Coordinates of C-alpha atoms in Angstrom, one line a residue:
M1 CA 19.8 12.7 2.6
R2 CA 21.8 10.5 0.2
S3 CA 25.0 8.8 1.1
G4 CA 23.9 5.2 0.8
T5 CA 21.4 3.1 2.7
V6 CA 21.3 3.1 6.4
R7 CA 22.5 -0.3 7.7
A8 CA 22.5 -2.1 11.0
R9 CA 25.7 -3.8 12.1
R10 CA 24.3 -7.1 11.0
A11 CA 20.8 -6.7 9.6
L12 CA 19.8 -4.5 6.7
V13 CA 17.6 -1.6 7.7
A14 CA 15.0 -0.7 5.1
A15 CA 15.6 3.1 5.3
L16 CA 16.6 4.4 1.9
V17 CA 17.6 8.0 2.9
L18 CA 19.9 9.1 0.1
A19 CA 22.1 12.2 0.0
A20 CA 24.7 13.3 -2.4
V21 CA 28.4 12.6 -1.7
A22 CA 30.6 15.3 -3.2
T23 CA 31.3 14.4 -6.7
G24 CA 34.5 16.4 -7.1
V25 CA 35.8 16.8 -10.6
L26 CA 35.4 14.1 -13.2
A27 CA 38.6 12.2 -14.0
P28 CA 39.6 11.8 -17.6
A29 CA 37.8 9.0 -19.4
R30 CA 39.5 5.6 -19.4
A31 CA 40.9 5.1 -22.9
D32 CA 40.6 1.3 -22.7
T33 CA 36.8 1.4 -22.2
S34 CA 35.4 4.0 -24.5
P35 CA 35.9 5.1 -28.1
P36 CA 36.5 8.7 -28.8
A37 CA 33.5 11.0 -28.6
D38 CA 31.6 11.4 -31.8
P39 CA 32.8 14.7 -33.4
A40 CA 29.3 15.5 -34.5
A41 CA 27.7 14.9 -31.1
V42 CA 26.3 18.1 -29.6
V43 CA 27.3 18.9 -26.1
T44 CA 26.4 21.7 -23.7
F45 CA 28.6 23.3 -21.1
L46 CA 27.5 25.9 -18.5
V47 CA 29.2 29.3 -18.2
G48 CA 28.8 32.1 -15.8
L49 CA 28.0 35.7 -16.6
P50 CA 28.5 38.9 -14.5
F51 CA 25.3 39.9 -12.8
R52 CA 24.3 42.4 -10.1
D53 CA 25.0 40.1 -7.2
G54 CA 25.2 42.8 -4.5
A55 CA 21.9 44.5 -5.7
L56 CA 20.2 41.1 -5.8
D57 CA 21.4 40.3 -2.3
S58 CA 20.1 43.5 -0.9
F59 CA 16.7 43.1 -2.6
A60 CA 16.4 39.5 -1.5
K61 CA 17.0 40.5 2.1
A62 CA 14.6 43.4 1.9
V63 CA 11.6 41.4 0.5
S64 CA 12.2 38.7 3.0
T65 CA 12.6 40.7 6.2
P66 CA 9.5 41.7 8.3
G67 CA 9.5 45.4 9.0
S68 CA 11.2 46.3 5.7
A69 CA 9.4 48.7 3.4
R70 CA 9.7 46.1 0.6
F71 CA 8.6 43.1 2.7
R72 CA 7.0 40.6 0.4
Q73 CA 6.9 42.9 -2.6
F74 CA 8.1 40.2 -4.9
L75 CA 9.1 40.5 -8.6
S76 CA 8.3 38.1 -11.4
V77 CA 11.2 35.9 -12.6
D78 CA 11.5 38.0 -15.8
A79 CA 11.5 41.3 -13.9
A80 CA 14.1 40.0 -11.5
A81 CA 16.3 38.7 -14.3
E82 CA 16.1 42.0 -16.1
R83 CA 16.9 44.0 -13.0
F84 CA 19.7 41.9 -11.6
G85 CA 20.9 39.5 -14.4
A86 CA 23.6 39.9 -17.0
S87 CA 23.3 42.9 -19.2
E88 CA 22.4 42.7 -22.9
A89 CA 26.0 43.8 -23.7
A90 CA 27.4 40.8 -21.8
E91 CA 24.9 38.5 -23.6
R92 CA 26.0 39.9 -27.0
R93 CA 29.7 39.5 -26.1
L94 CA 29.2 35.8 -25.2
A95 CA 27.0 35.2 -28.3
T96 CA 29.7 36.7 -30.6
V97 CA 32.5 34.5 -29.2
A98 CA 30.4 31.4 -29.3
R99 CA 29.2 32.0 -32.9
A100 CA 32.8 32.6 -34.1
H101 CA 33.6 29.1 -33.0
G102 CA 30.6 27.3 -34.3
L103 CA 28.8 27.3 -31.0
V104 CA 25.4 28.7 -29.8
A105 CA 25.0 30.5 -26.4
R106 CA 21.6 30.7 -24.8
L107 CA 21.1 32.8 -21.7
D108 CA 19.1 31.1 -18.9
R109 CA 15.8 32.8 -18.2
T110 CA 17.3 34.1 -14.8
R111 CA 20.2 35.7 -16.8
L112 CA 22.6 34.5 -14.2
F113 CA 24.4 32.0 -16.4
A114 CA 24.3 30.6 -20.0
R115 CA 24.3 27.2 -21.7
V116 CA 26.8 27.0 -24.6
S117 CA 26.2 24.2 -27.1
G118 CA 27.9 22.8 -30.2
P119 CA 29.5 19.8 -31.8
V120 CA 32.4 18.0 -30.0
A121 CA 34.7 18.9 -32.9
A122 CA 33.9 22.6 -32.6
W123 CA 34.5 22.6 -28.8
E124 CA 37.8 20.7 -29.2
D125 CA 39.0 23.2 -31.8
F126 CA 38.0 26.1 -29.6
V127 CA 39.6 24.8 -26.4
G128 CA 42.6 23.3 -28.2
A129 CA 42.3 20.0 -26.3
P130 CA 40.4 16.8 -26.8
I131 CA 37.3 16.0 -24.8
A132 CA 37.7 13.0 -22.6
F133 CA 34.7 10.7 -23.3
R134 CA 33.2 7.8 -21.4
A135 CA 30.4 6.0 -23.2
A136 CA 27.2 5.0 -21.4
T137 CA 26.6 1.4 -20.4
S138 CA 23.4 -0.3 -19.2
G139 CA 22.5 0.3 -15.6
S140 CA 20.6 2.3 -13.1
A141 CA 20.4 6.1 -13.3
Q142 CA 21.4 6.1 -9.7
D143 CA 24.8 4.9 -10.8
S144 CA 26.3 7.8 -12.7
D145 CA 28.8 5.6 -14.4
K146 CA 26.1 3.6 -16.3
P147 CA 23.4 5.1 -18.5
F148 CA 25.3 8.4 -19.0
N149 CA 27.6 9.6 -21.7
T150 CA 30.2 11.7 -20.0
Y151 CA 32.1 14.5 -21.7
A152 CA 34.8 16.5 -20.0
F153 CA 37.7 18.9 -20.6
T154 CA 40.1 17.9 -17.9
T155 CA 43.8 17.9 -17.3
A156 CA 45.9 14.8 -16.8
N157 CA 45.4 15.0 -13.0
G158 CA 41.7 15.3 -13.3
D159 CA 41.4 19.1 -12.7
Y160 CA 39.2 21.2 -15.0
A161 CA 40.9 22.5 -18.1
T162 CA 41.5 26.2 -18.3
R163 CA 39.0 28.3 -20.1
P164 CA 40.1 29.5 -23.5
A165 CA 41.2 33.1 -23.3
E166 CA 38.3 34.3 -25.5
L167 CA 35.8 32.6 -23.3
A168 CA 37.4 33.8 -20.1
A169 CA 37.1 37.3 -21.3
V170 CA 33.3 37.2 -21.5
T171 CA 32.4 34.8 -18.7
T172 CA 33.1 34.4 -14.9
W173 CA 33.3 30.6 -14.7
W174 CA 32.7 27.5 -16.7
I175 CA 31.8 23.8 -16.0
P176 CA 33.5 21.9 -18.8
T177 CA 31.8 18.6 -18.0
L178 CA 28.5 17.1 -19.2
S179 CA 26.7 14.0 -18.1
Q180 CA 24.2 13.1 -20.8
Y181 CA 21.5 10.6 -19.9
V182 CA 20.8 7.7 -22.4
P183 CA 17.3 6.5 -21.6
G184 CA 17.5 3.3 -23.6
L185 CA 20.3 2.1 -21.4
D186 CA 18.6 2.9 -18.1
V187 CA 17.3 -0.2 -16.2
P188 CA 13.6 0.1 -15.5
G189 CA 12.4 -0.1 -11.9
L190 CA 14.7 -0.7 -9.0
P191 CA 18.3 -1.7 -9.6
P192 CA 19.2 -5.2 -8.5
T193 CA 21.2 -4.0 -5.5
S194 CA 18.5 -1.7 -4.2
T195 CA 17.1 -2.2 -0.8
R196 CA 13.5 -3.5 -1.0
G197 CA 10.9 -3.4 1.8
D198 CA 9.0 -6.4 2.9
A199 CA 6.5 -7.4 5.7
N200 CA 9.2 -6.9 8.3
L201 CA 9.5 -3.1 7.9
L202 CA 12.4 -2.5 10.3
E203 CA 15.0 -4.7 11.7
Y204 CA 17.6 -3.7 14.4
P205 CA 20.8 -5.6 15.2
D206 CA 20.8 -8.1 18.1
A207 CA 21.3 -6.6 21.5
P208 CA 21.4 -2.9 20.5
L209 CA 23.3 -0.5 22.7
Q210 CA 19.9 0.6 24.0
P211 CA 16.5 -0.4 22.9
P212 CA 15.0 1.8 20.1
P213 CA 11.8 3.7 20.8
T214 CA 8.5 2.5 19.5
N215 CA 5.3 4.1 18.3
Q216 CA 2.9 4.2 21.3
G217 CA 0.6 6.7 19.6
S218 CA -3.0 6.1 18.8
P219 CA -5.1 6.1 16.8
M220 CA -2.9 5.5 13.8
G221 CA -5.5 6.7 11.2
Q222 CA -6.0 5.0 7.9
T223 CA -3.2 2.5 7.3
C224 CA -2.4 -0.8 5.7
I225 CA 0.6 -1.4 8.0
P226 CA 0.6 -5.0 9.3
A227 CA -0.4 -5.1 13.0
A228 CA 3.0 -6.6 13.9
D229 CA 4.8 -3.6 12.5
A230 CA 2.5 -0.9 13.9
V231 CA 4.9 0.0 16.7
K232 CA 7.8 0.4 14.2
V233 CA 6.4 3.2 12.1
F234 CA 4.4 6.4 12.2
T235 CA 1.5 6.9 9.8
P236 CA 1.0 10.2 7.9
D237 CA -2.1 10.9 10.0
Q238 CA 0.0 10.7 13.2
L239 CA 2.7 13.0 11.9
S240 CA 0.1 15.4 10.5
Q241 CA -1.4 15.7 13.9
A242 CA 1.9 16.1 15.7
Y243 CA 3.1 18.9 13.4
G244 CA -0.2 20.7 13.3
L245 CA -0.9 20.0 9.6
R246 CA -4.4 18.8 9.8
G247 CA -6.0 22.3 10.0
L248 CA -4.0 23.4 7.0
Q249 CA -4.9 20.3 5.0
S250 CA -8.6 21.0 5.7
R251 CA -8.4 24.7 4.9
V252 CA -6.5 24.2 1.7
G253 CA -8.7 21.3 0.6
V254 CA -8.9 20.6 -3.1
S255 CA -9.6 24.1 -4.3
I256 CA -6.4 25.9 -3.3
E257 CA -3.2 24.5 -4.9
P258 CA 0.1 24.7 -3.1
R259 CA 3.0 25.0 -5.5
V260 CA 5.7 22.6 -4.4
A261 CA 8.8 21.8 -6.5
I262 CA 10.9 18.7 -5.6
L263 CA 14.5 18.6 -6.9
S264 CA 15.6 15.1 -7.9
L265 CA 19.2 14.4 -8.7
G266 CA 19.5 11.1 -10.6
G267 CA 16.4 8.9 -10.5
G268 CA 12.8 8.4 -11.3
F269 CA 9.6 7.4 -9.5
S270 CA 6.7 5.1 -9.9
A271 CA 3.1 6.4 -10.3
A272 CA 2.0 3.0 -9.0
D273 CA 4.0 3.5 -5.8
L274 CA 2.4 6.9 -5.3
A275 CA -1.1 5.4 -5.8
A276 CA -0.3 2.5 -3.4
G277 CA 0.8 5.0 -0.7
A278 CA -2.3 7.1 -1.2
A279 CA -4.6 4.0 -1.0
C280 CA -2.8 2.7 2.1
F281 CA -2.8 6.0 4.1
G282 CA -5.9 7.8 2.7
Y283 CA -4.5 10.8 0.8
T284 CA -4.7 12.0 -2.8
A285 CA -2.0 10.7 -5.2
P286 CA -1.2 13.9 -7.1
R287 CA -0.2 14.2 -10.8
V288 CA 3.5 14.7 -11.1
E289 CA 4.6 17.3 -13.6
T290 CA 8.2 16.6 -14.4
R291 CA 10.7 18.9 -16.1
T292 CA 14.3 18.1 -16.8
G293 CA 17.6 19.9 -16.9
V294 CA 20.5 19.9 -19.4
G295 CA 21.7 16.4 -20.2
V296 CA 18.4 14.8 -19.4
P297 CA 16.4 14.5 -22.6
S298 CA 13.5 12.5 -21.0
P299 CA 12.6 11.5 -17.4
F300 CA 14.6 8.8 -15.7
V301 CA 13.4 5.2 -16.1
S302 CA 14.9 3.6 -13.0
L303 CA 13.3 4.1 -9.6
N304 CA 15.1 6.2 -6.9
G305 CA 14.4 5.8 -3.2
E306 CA 15.1 9.5 -2.6
T307 CA 12.7 10.7 -5.2
A308 CA 10.0 8.3 -4.0
L309 CA 10.5 9.5 -0.4
D310 CA 10.2 13.2 -1.4
L311 CA 7.2 12.7 -3.6
Q312 CA 5.2 10.5 -1.1
T313 CA 6.1 12.7 1.9
V314 CA 4.9 15.9 0.1
S315 CA 1.8 14.0 -1.1
W316 CA 0.6 12.9 2.3
A317 CA 1.7 16.2 4.0
L318 CA -0.4 18.2 1.5
R319 CA -3.1 15.4 1.6
N320 CA -5.3 16.9 -1.2
A321 CA -2.9 18.2 -3.8
S322 CA -3.8 17.6 -7.4
V323 CA -0.3 18.3 -8.8
V324 CA 3.3 18.4 -7.6
R325 CA 6.2 19.7 -9.6
E326 CA 9.4 17.6 -10.0
I327 CA 12.7 18.6 -11.5
Q328 CA 15.1 15.9 -12.7
V329 CA 18.7 16.7 -13.2
T330 CA 21.9 14.7 -13.2
N331 CA 23.8 14.2 -9.9
T332 CA 26.9 16.0 -11.3
D333 CA 28.6 19.4 -11.1
T334 CA 25.8 21.1 -13.0
G335 CA 23.1 19.6 -10.7
Y336 CA 22.3 22.4 -8.3
I337 CA 22.5 25.2 -10.9
E338 CA 20.2 23.3 -13.3
A339 CA 17.8 22.2 -10.6
Y340 CA 17.2 25.6 -9.1
S341 CA 17.0 27.3 -12.5
V342 CA 14.4 24.8 -13.9
A343 CA 12.4 25.0 -10.7
L344 CA 12.1 28.8 -11.0
T345 CA 11.6 29.1 -14.8
A346 CA 10.0 26.0 -16.2
W347 CA 6.4 26.9 -15.1
A348 CA 4.3 30.0 -15.7
T349 CA 4.5 30.8 -12.0
P350 CA 7.4 30.2 -9.6
P351 CA 6.8 27.6 -6.8
D352 CA 5.8 28.5 -3.3
V353 CA 8.6 26.2 -2.0
I354 CA 11.4 24.1 -3.4
T355 CA 12.7 21.1 -1.4
L356 CA 16.0 19.4 -1.9
S357 CA 17.2 16.3 -0.1
W358 CA 20.8 16.3 -1.3
G359 CA 24.0 17.9 -0.2
D360 CA 27.8 17.9 -0.4
C361 CA 30.6 18.7 2.0
E362 CA 30.6 22.5 1.9
L363 CA 34.4 22.7 2.0
Y364 CA 34.7 21.4 -1.5
P365 CA 32.3 23.1 -4.0
R366 CA 31.2 20.7 -6.7
A367 CA 32.2 22.9 -9.6
G368 CA 34.4 25.5 -7.9
A369 CA 33.8 28.8 -6.1
G370 CA 32.6 30.5 -9.3
A371 CA 29.7 28.1 -9.9
R372 CA 28.7 28.3 -6.2
V373 CA 28.3 32.1 -6.8
A374 CA 25.7 31.1 -9.5
T375 CA 23.9 28.7 -7.1
E376 CA 23.8 31.4 -4.4
G377 CA 22.5 33.9 -7.0
L378 CA 19.7 31.5 -7.9
L379 CA 18.8 31.1 -4.2
R380 CA 18.7 34.9 -3.9
M381 CA 16.6 35.0 -7.1
A382 CA 14.2 32.5 -5.5
A383 CA 13.8 34.9 -2.5
A384 CA 13.3 37.8 -4.8
V385 CA 10.4 36.1 -6.6
G386 CA 8.7 34.8 -3.5
T387 CA 9.9 31.2 -3.4
A388 CA 11.2 29.5 -0.2
A389 CA 14.0 27.0 -0.5
F390 CA 14.2 24.1 1.9
V391 CA 17.2 21.8 2.1
A392 CA 17.8 18.7 4.2
A393 CA 20.7 19.5 6.6
G394 CA 22.3 16.0 6.2
D395 CA 22.5 12.7 7.9
R396 CA 26.1 12.5 9.0
G397 CA 25.8 14.5 12.2
S398 CA 28.5 17.1 13.0
S399 CA 31.0 15.2 10.7
A400 CA 29.4 15.8 7.3
C401 CA 32.8 16.1 5.6
Q402 CA 34.9 13.7 7.6
S403 CA 32.4 10.8 7.2
T404 CA 32.4 11.1 3.4
G405 CA 36.1 10.9 3.1
F406 CA 37.1 14.5 3.4
A407 CA 39.5 15.9 6.0
P408 CA 39.3 12.9 8.3
A409 CA 41.6 14.3 10.9
D410 CA 40.0 17.7 11.0
P411 CA 38.5 18.2 14.5
R412 CA 36.1 20.9 13.6
P413 CA 32.4 20.2 13.0
T414 CA 31.5 20.2 9.3
V415 CA 28.2 20.7 7.5
Q416 CA 26.8 20.3 4.0
Y417 CA 26.0 22.7 1.2
P418 CA 23.5 23.9 0.0
G419 CA 22.0 23.4 3.5
S420 CA 24.5 25.9 4.8
S421 CA 23.5 28.6 2.4
P422 CA 22.1 31.7 4.2
F423 CA 19.2 31.8 1.7
V424 CA 17.8 28.3 2.4
T425 CA 15.9 26.9 5.4
S426 CA 18.1 24.1 6.6
V427 CA 16.0 21.3 8.0
G428 CA 17.5 19.0 10.7
G429 CA 16.3 15.8 12.1
T430 CA 14.5 14.7 15.3
Q431 CA 13.0 11.5 16.7
L432 CA 9.4 12.0 17.6
N433 CA 7.9 10.2 20.7
L434 CA 4.1 9.8 20.8
G435 CA 1.9 8.5 23.5
A436 CA -1.8 7.7 23.9
G437 CA -4.0 9.9 21.7
N438 CA -0.9 10.8 19.7
A439 CA 0.1 13.3 22.4
R440 CA 3.7 14.3 22.0
V441 CA 5.6 12.7 24.9
G442 CA 8.8 14.2 23.7
E443 CA 11.1 14.9 20.7
S444 CA 14.8 14.6 20.6
V445 CA 17.7 15.2 18.2
W446 CA 17.9 12.4 15.7
N447 CA 20.8 10.2 16.5
D448 CA 20.4 6.5 15.7
L449 CA 24.1 5.6 16.6
Q450 CA 22.8 4.8 20.1
Y451 CA 20.8 1.9 18.7
G452 CA 23.8 0.3 16.9
L453 CA 23.0 1.7 13.5
T454 CA 25.7 3.2 11.2
G455 CA 25.9 5.2 8.0
N456 CA 23.2 7.9 7.5
A457 CA 22.0 7.9 11.1
V458 CA 22.4 11.3 12.6
G459 CA 21.0 14.7 11.8
T460 CA 23.6 17.2 10.7
G461 CA 24.1 20.4 12.6
G462 CA 27.0 22.8 13.3
T463 CA 28.8 25.9 12.0
S464 CA 29.6 26.8 8.5
A465 CA 33.2 27.2 7.4
V466 CA 32.1 29.3 4.4
F467 CA 29.3 31.7 5.3
N468 CA 29.1 34.4 7.9
A469 CA 26.1 34.6 10.2
P470 CA 23.1 35.9 8.2
W471 CA 21.3 38.9 9.3
Y472 CA 18.3 37.0 10.7
Q473 CA 20.5 34.7 12.9
R474 CA 22.7 37.2 14.5
P475 CA 20.2 38.2 17.2
R476 CA 19.5 34.6 18.2
T477 CA 23.0 33.1 18.3
P478 CA 26.4 34.2 19.6
S479 CA 28.1 32.7 16.6
D480 CA 29.5 35.0 14.0
V481 CA 29.1 32.3 11.3
R482 CA 26.1 30.6 9.7
T483 CA 24.8 27.7 11.8
V484 CA 22.5 24.9 10.8
P485 CA 19.9 23.6 11.1
D486 CA 17.2 26.4 11.2
I487 CA 14.4 24.0 12.2
A488 CA 14.0 20.3 12.5
A489 CA 11.4 17.5 12.2
Q490 CA 10.9 13.7 12.3
A491 CA 13.8 11.9 10.7
G492 CA 14.5 8.9 12.9
I493 CA 14.0 5.4 11.6
G494 CA 12.9 3.9 14.9
P495 CA 10.0 4.6 14.6
A496 CA 10.2 5.6 11.0
V497 CA 7.7 6.5 8.3
A498 CA 6.5 3.9 5.8
M499 CA 6.4 4.4 2.0
Y500 CA 6.2 2.3 -1.1
L501 CA 9.2 1.6 -3.3
G502 CA 9.0 -0.9 -6.1
G503 CA 5.6 -1.9 -5.0
K504 CA 6.6 -2.8 -1.5
L505 CA 6.4 -1.1 1.9
Q506 CA 9.7 0.3 3.2
A507 CA 10.5 2.2 6.4
N508 CA 12.3 5.5 5.8
G509 CA 13.7 8.4 7.6
G510 CA 16.5 10.9 7.6
T511 CA 16.5 14.7 7.0
S512 CA 15.3 13.7 3.5
Q513 CA 12.0 12.9 5.3
A514 CA 12.1 16.1 7.3
S515 CA 12.7 18.6 4.5
P516 CA 9.7 17.8 2.2
L517 CA 7.5 17.5 5.3
V518 CA 8.3 21.0 6.5
A519 CA 8.3 22.4 3.0
A520 CA 4.8 21.1 2.4
G521 CA 3.6 22.8 5.6
F522 CA 4.9 26.2 4.5
A523 CA 3.6 25.7 1.0
M524 CA 0.1 25.4 2.4
I525 CA 0.5 28.6 4.4
S526 CA 1.6 30.4 1.2
A527 CA -1.3 28.9 -0.8
L528 CA -3.7 30.2 1.8
L529 CA -2.2 33.7 1.6
R530 CA -2.4 33.7 -2.2
A531 CA -6.0 32.6 -2.0
E532 CA -6.6 35.8 0.1
G533 CA -5.0 37.9 -2.7
K534 CA -1.8 38.3 -0.7
P535 CA 1.8 37.5 -1.6
P536 CA 3.2 34.1 -0.6
L537 CA 5.6 33.8 2.3
G538 CA 8.7 33.8 0.2
F539 CA 12.0 33.0 2.0
V540 CA 10.8 32.2 5.5
N541 CA 13.9 32.4 7.7
P542 CA 13.8 36.1 8.8
W543 CA 10.1 35.6 9.7
L544 CA 10.8 32.3 11.4
Y545 CA 13.5 33.6 13.6
Q546 CA 11.3 36.5 14.6
A547 CA 8.4 34.2 15.3
G548 CA 10.7 31.9 17.3
H549 CA 11.5 34.9 19.5
Q550 CA 8.1 36.4 19.8
H551 CA 5.9 33.3 19.7
R552 CA 7.8 30.5 21.4
G553 CA 4.7 28.3 21.3
A554 CA 4.9 28.1 17.5
F555 CA 7.8 25.6 17.9
Y556 CA 8.3 22.5 20.0
D557 CA 11.6 23.2 21.8
V558 CA 13.9 20.2 21.3
T559 CA 16.1 20.1 24.4
V560 CA 17.3 16.5 24.4
G561 CA 20.0 14.8 22.4
N562 CA 23.1 15.6 20.3
N563 CA 24.3 15.0 16.8
Q564 CA 27.9 14.0 17.5
Y565 CA 29.2 11.6 14.9
P566 CA 32.5 9.9 15.7
V567 CA 34.8 9.3 12.8
E568 CA 37.8 7.0 12.8
Y569 CA 40.8 9.0 11.5
A570 CA 43.4 6.4 12.5
P571 CA 43.2 2.8 13.6
G572 CA 41.5 2.8 16.9
A573 CA 41.4 6.6 17.2
L574 CA 38.1 8.4 17.0
N575 CA 37.5 12.1 16.3
V576 CA 34.3 13.4 17.8
P577 CA 33.7 17.1 16.9
A578 CA 32.6 19.1 19.9
C579 CA 29.1 19.8 18.5
C580 CA 26.2 19.8 19.0
Q581 CA 24.0 19.4 22.0
A582 CA 20.3 20.3 22.3
Q583 CA 19.4 22.9 24.9
P584 CA 16.5 25.2 25.8
G585 CA 15.8 27.7 23.0
F586 CA 17.8 27.9 19.8
D587 CA 20.7 25.4 19.4
L588 CA 23.0 23.9 16.8
A589 CA 21.4 20.5 17.0
S590 CA 17.7 21.4 16.3
G591 CA 17.7 25.1 15.4
L592 CA 14.5 26.8 16.5
G593 CA 12.9 23.4 17.1
A594 CA 10.1 21.5 15.4
P595 CA 7.5 23.7 13.7
L596 CA 3.9 23.5 14.9
F597 CA 2.0 24.7 11.8
D598 CA -1.4 25.2 13.4
R599 CA 0.3 27.8 15.6
L600 CA 2.7 29.3 13.0
V601 CA -0.2 30.0 10.6
L602 CA -1.8 32.2 13.2
H603 CA 1.3 34.4 13.1
S604 CA 1.9 34.4 9.4
P605 CA 2.5 37.8 7.8
R606 CA -0.5 39.5 6.3

């Protein structure tokens, strides 16, 4: 999960596990670096509309909960939008206000929000304030200050400008910023500062605090990993066996198509890397169908390690997929809203699963509380139409906010959003331990601090400061608030999983590895159900928690390790949040444990 590359104290570790750092609000443009915005340039801002949030919440719970009379009676996206989205009267009111000021309002297909577009001059006249503008410069799409034109209505201190009264009367929120990708200024391939893999896949610092584990499993299956590096990485075949994916891969084959959507915030991928991974490890390189959100007129040119990790993980986990969906949006305040909307609406059918490997400190919403209501509405909409949303829990342990510069003296454990949403499956991290014949010798909570690594090195877990305990968690935990993760899977980088980036092998890990792996497993179960003429799984958490209670053998119980992440809040003073230790059964470090898909599929709802 992005927050930078994982690094050893001395040696660079080739583990590009990226996760979003909270962007906050955009500061006004620097007047000395950019000319004024072109008055004729067309810009688009997102606005919220009132929708039937309570009714959508009730329906999403009912269709997701085993035993409910509505269980898995999903709606189409258009039917859900008509039933729960903004009314036609609300749509007309917004259209009238926009038209009066030379703007055009277009309702999203979900009817939960709208995109309002028009020339800079019209917007400035409407708001009564200038748009701060920062012109794009050449660079990587991973660096949001480079190939992006940035438009923003902000105050002198960087806060959002107040909505005009006419707009406030017909909307519930707005995001008065736009990051607009300029493809011609994007640097193709990997940016010069990007970590590149080489023959030495993984390097630890001298004299680590304790020796890192190695891969003792066998056989490795098809692989091109150099013999000298075999103990440092797992192969897709080994992980497929460990998590019970082989039977699903065989049953799904090439004739049943799992529908997987990957959300990418700020970078592209290489078809050559996908093909190289497939050739190395013996799986199919799927065709990638890419759709883009507002501000992204064409797919990103530069390569992104996070996107590469997601795509290659889904590809080997599915093994035989012919196509994978990918959604590219900017890593800005509009990112989550655009990403989930496009995932649900850009194809004729909604996906079986959506996987996201990004997150922010949940205490500080990207675009304010109003926009988070829209994101939560989209996640409920996903549940209503039969789509399961998976999100990487994070890679900063129980200090998700403190370690990214927020509330450094706060002693409480902190977690990331959208992983903390009650309507996503939060995927934490483990370190798998294999022995002869690839038998699972053990599996512990991912925490690479013990090996002298820093940065993104510990799976996030803990309690939400925003959400109450969801209905499916209350019987399993004494907490009265939402806890994460729900489940966990391989995330450690010693051993790690190898992938291709920029034509070279690179060792990878993090919960960004775990989320697409787990999402692909559930996508195959949903695909098998659809092939039988039955509905897909939909939002899986209520069923998972029930299965965890009734069929304990469907999960590997992770009972070893913790995800404590010390943060220095004053010189020489460390704050270690009192969370979270693995224990028998459900816990705040690994959730229900690691899924065993060959057993879970036996208990899937029919």
